Amino acid sequence: MVLTLINTATPGDTVRATWADPDGVGSQPPSRIDTLRLAAGASYAGSLALFNDLKGIEVTPYIRDEGNQHQFFYTPDTAAAGRLTIVTTDKDTKGLPIGLTFTASVGAGEALDGRLNVVLSHFDDAPKDGVKRSPESDIDVDFPVTIR
Amino acid sequence: MHSLRVPPRAGILAMLAAAMVQSARAGEPRGAETAPGVRFGGRVIDSLSHEPIIGASVSVTELKRGAITRHDGTFAVADLPIGTYTIVVRSIGYQERKISLVLSRDVDLLIALAPTSVTLGQVVVTDKAGAGGLTGSSQSVAVVDPARLEKNRGQTLGESLKDIAGVTLLQTGPSIAKPVIRGLHSQRVVVVNAGVAQEGQQWGAEHAPEIDPFAPSAIEVVRGAAGVEYGAGAIGGVIRVESRPLPKAPGLDGELALNGFSNSMQGSGSLMLEGSSSLLPGFGLRLQGSARQAGDSRAPGYVIGNSGFRELNGSATLGFGDAATSVELLASHFGTKLGIFRGSHISSANDLLRAIELGRPQTDYQFGYEIKAPYQDISHNLLSLHAAHTFANAGRMELQYGYQQNVRKEFDAHNARYLGDTTGAQAALRPALEMTLTTYSLDAKFHHDPIGDLYGTVGLEGIRQGNVIGGQVFLIPQYRSYRGGVYLIENLDKGSWLFNAGARYDAQWMHVYELPSKRIDDRELDFGSLSGAAGAIWHFAPEWSLGANLGTAWRPPGVNELYSDDVHHGTAQYEIGDPSLGVERSYNVDLTLKHQGERSHGELSVYNTRIDDYIYLLPDPTPTVTIRGTYPTFRYKQADALLRGIDASFEYRILDPLSLGATLSLVRGDNRTTGEPLISMPGDRLRLTGHLDLPGVGDWLAEPYLELAGQFVRRQDRYPAGVDYAPPPPGYSLYDVGAGARLTILDQPITLGLSVQNLLNTSYRDYLSRFRYFSDDPGRNIILRLSMPIGAFRP
């Protein structure tokens, strides 16, 4: 999973964070979990891309095609919650968020270390209302976050 | 010892009419210095097939003494005073015989029992093994009584067993039930179906035995290790499922059984046809088929979504038998597609915690019959050929060949692991997990004729097995294995004492094929060891006996225990195998007090089983991080375990029409290495039953009865701390009622039964229910059963 955040004020400032477990579930632990390094007071336009490393394919389009059954939820932990706000910007065919694109607003203030939890909820039986997570998560990962 | 000449077929009627005194031994009167009384012995056989009846009881009414027939149908009662006696011979599935006899010298009788076949209007199923082929064993053996089996027909195998003391169920929703014997299950329990040890996929708690619930006519449970007769693996016990013997009398019979269950709106039916022709004397044929379809089960207050199933089973049996030889060929197919409750298909630890917190399914499911992903699609095919021949003055030889193919496909709700190959909708159509297990087995047994008071069996067994895997989820690697065993069991009959002893050696060679993605190397594994048992039964008083048994058995580690490396669905556990695991060895002591009287019968067993190097899952403090979340991690480890417990059952006919009964199961499991209790041991349970026979009405309503039962289960308060996501659920009480009768409408006998399980619609969760994190167990279930003989035709 790759998160790409572009600073809306200075488009040259791009933050990229990767969470990778190339051998899939099990065997070796994840090979790479990057820290998301954000600037205090900045705003970013973000996007998320998903890859199946076992097959070497990007699966983001599949999620987008099945947008009515999926939604990404971005949840900063308590340390980061007051300073980091993520709002999804894309919509499925019913006008509900998917979360492959988003804006991230970082509040000004002291430096802090926290975490950002990213969950991909899968909606089969549970109706998608754009607000509630489903009982089933396809993806559930944490990125360390620093705000400087 | 005594060579028996079986009369020609023309003599069958004469034989039916009376017990035949085959040969009265003109023995010299015994001197006072030898045995003071006379010996009464002989052999009990099926009047039609001439097969020996094993486990029939032969009692001398006046003296309240008796014997149980052995594997070859023989029995002996020694030391009887000279006199006139009434002998009563009984066996499940046969008509009782009473014989008046003057005993003045040693006597050998050939007693033929007529089967209570369906055409006689009785729906008591006939049963080859009689009261159990192991009744002569000093081990604790329970037989599911045919009346109870009849009442549970069409439900899972587990359902028929759960009333037995010492047997509980490991349940994954309403459709998957695994029997647990004295706290042990899965690879530690051997299921023998139609004489062949069932080789299904037993890698997970959600893998139930693949048995047509309509086929068994008798089920026998051996509690405790039975490694000598059943080989390495039978460390926890054995469940033997028997079909009834083939018909040998010319004619055509059939039976139709229909069941309805209100809880899941399940309908099921079974049709059986069997016959024999005078053109081909000795040949019998049976065709049987059954179908079951269930919708979603309902817990009090909500629907357990996607818990329905569809099952289609069939079998054909062709046999030939004469006085000395029998050959039987059986082909059967078991096929089921069963839904897995959506709310339990959780693959993230956080989702599981949220589900536990919510306490009930997050989604309001609507009842339906549709089976959606996740589901399992399982088929089990069995081909069995059994041949037996009795050699005069030597014994009986048995050969059993088995071919089994078990195909298990498990489908995930949305198969993300195939994303990228296809769209999500197409990915869901591909099994996440597919395993094909093929097993060939050959058993040879020789039951030698008694040498003096000594009789016994020598056996040889060989098995070849291969497993081929597919799908994207990893459970076990591909492997091929060869197993072989040789054993000897001897019994010594000394009147009121019966001694037995046996020993066995098993060896297993296994080739595990490499799987680089899971870091599994191409490897060969060898295991080999001894099993042994010794015991005695002492008939210390009329109607009472005491049995003691000492045994040691072993089990090689299972492939899953060696190589697991993935998330376990439903339990959100990451399980990691250990390829260096060694064998488990058990030492078992077992004491059984048995009572079999006119109005009462019961059994009390106490056991102590030590298992060295018991394989279990030890929590690992380092969790496993995956893209689907972070999971608590468990590794297969070995430790010394101790299982102790009490199984008791008692039934008393208080008044002629009224019987009261009680069954108690207690088990205590401890990990002696860590000093903690073992996880997932069944809670203490007591079942109380009352059965009232009512008077019949005219000639159209016979044997009506009423039944009431209460089941009381205590909360399991012994469990290892900090391992489980949720503590064991509270204890519970359930009540069942039932009524039934035999109706005769236009000369057509029909057996009807109506029962209600969980009468009060109690909300409860059993500790051994794998859905206890997500949902209550099913609520009230009204069950209607009907069975009738059809198309009886006698030329």
Tab-separated table of C-alpha atoms in Angstrom, chain A residues 48 58-68 70 90 92 98 100-101:
chain	number	residue	atom	x	y	z
A	48	LEU	CA	-3.831	5.626	-2.020
A	58	GLU	CA	-1.892	-2.872	-9.016
A	59	VAL	CA	-5.305	-3.716	-7.537
A	60	THR	CA	-6.466	-0.133	-6.937
A	61	PRO	CA	-8.713	-0.215	-10.062
A	62	TYR	CA	-10.529	-3.296	-8.729
A	63	ILE	CA	-11.328	-1.445	-5.528
A	64	ARG	CA	-12.535	1.548	-7.512
A	65	ASP	CA	-14.717	-0.693	-9.720
A	66	GLU	CA	-16.243	-2.234	-6.612
A	67	GLY	CA	-16.479	1.111	-4.867
A	68	ASN	CA	-20.017	0.395	-3.677
A	70	HIS	CA	-15.579	-0.769	-0.259
A	90	ASP	CA	-13.916	10.499	-4.056
A	92	ASP	CA	-18.917	5.700	-5.437
A	98	ILE	CA	-14.525	5.343	-1.226
A	100	LEU	CA	-8.845	6.303	-2.582
A	101	THR	CA	-8.311	10.077	-2.647
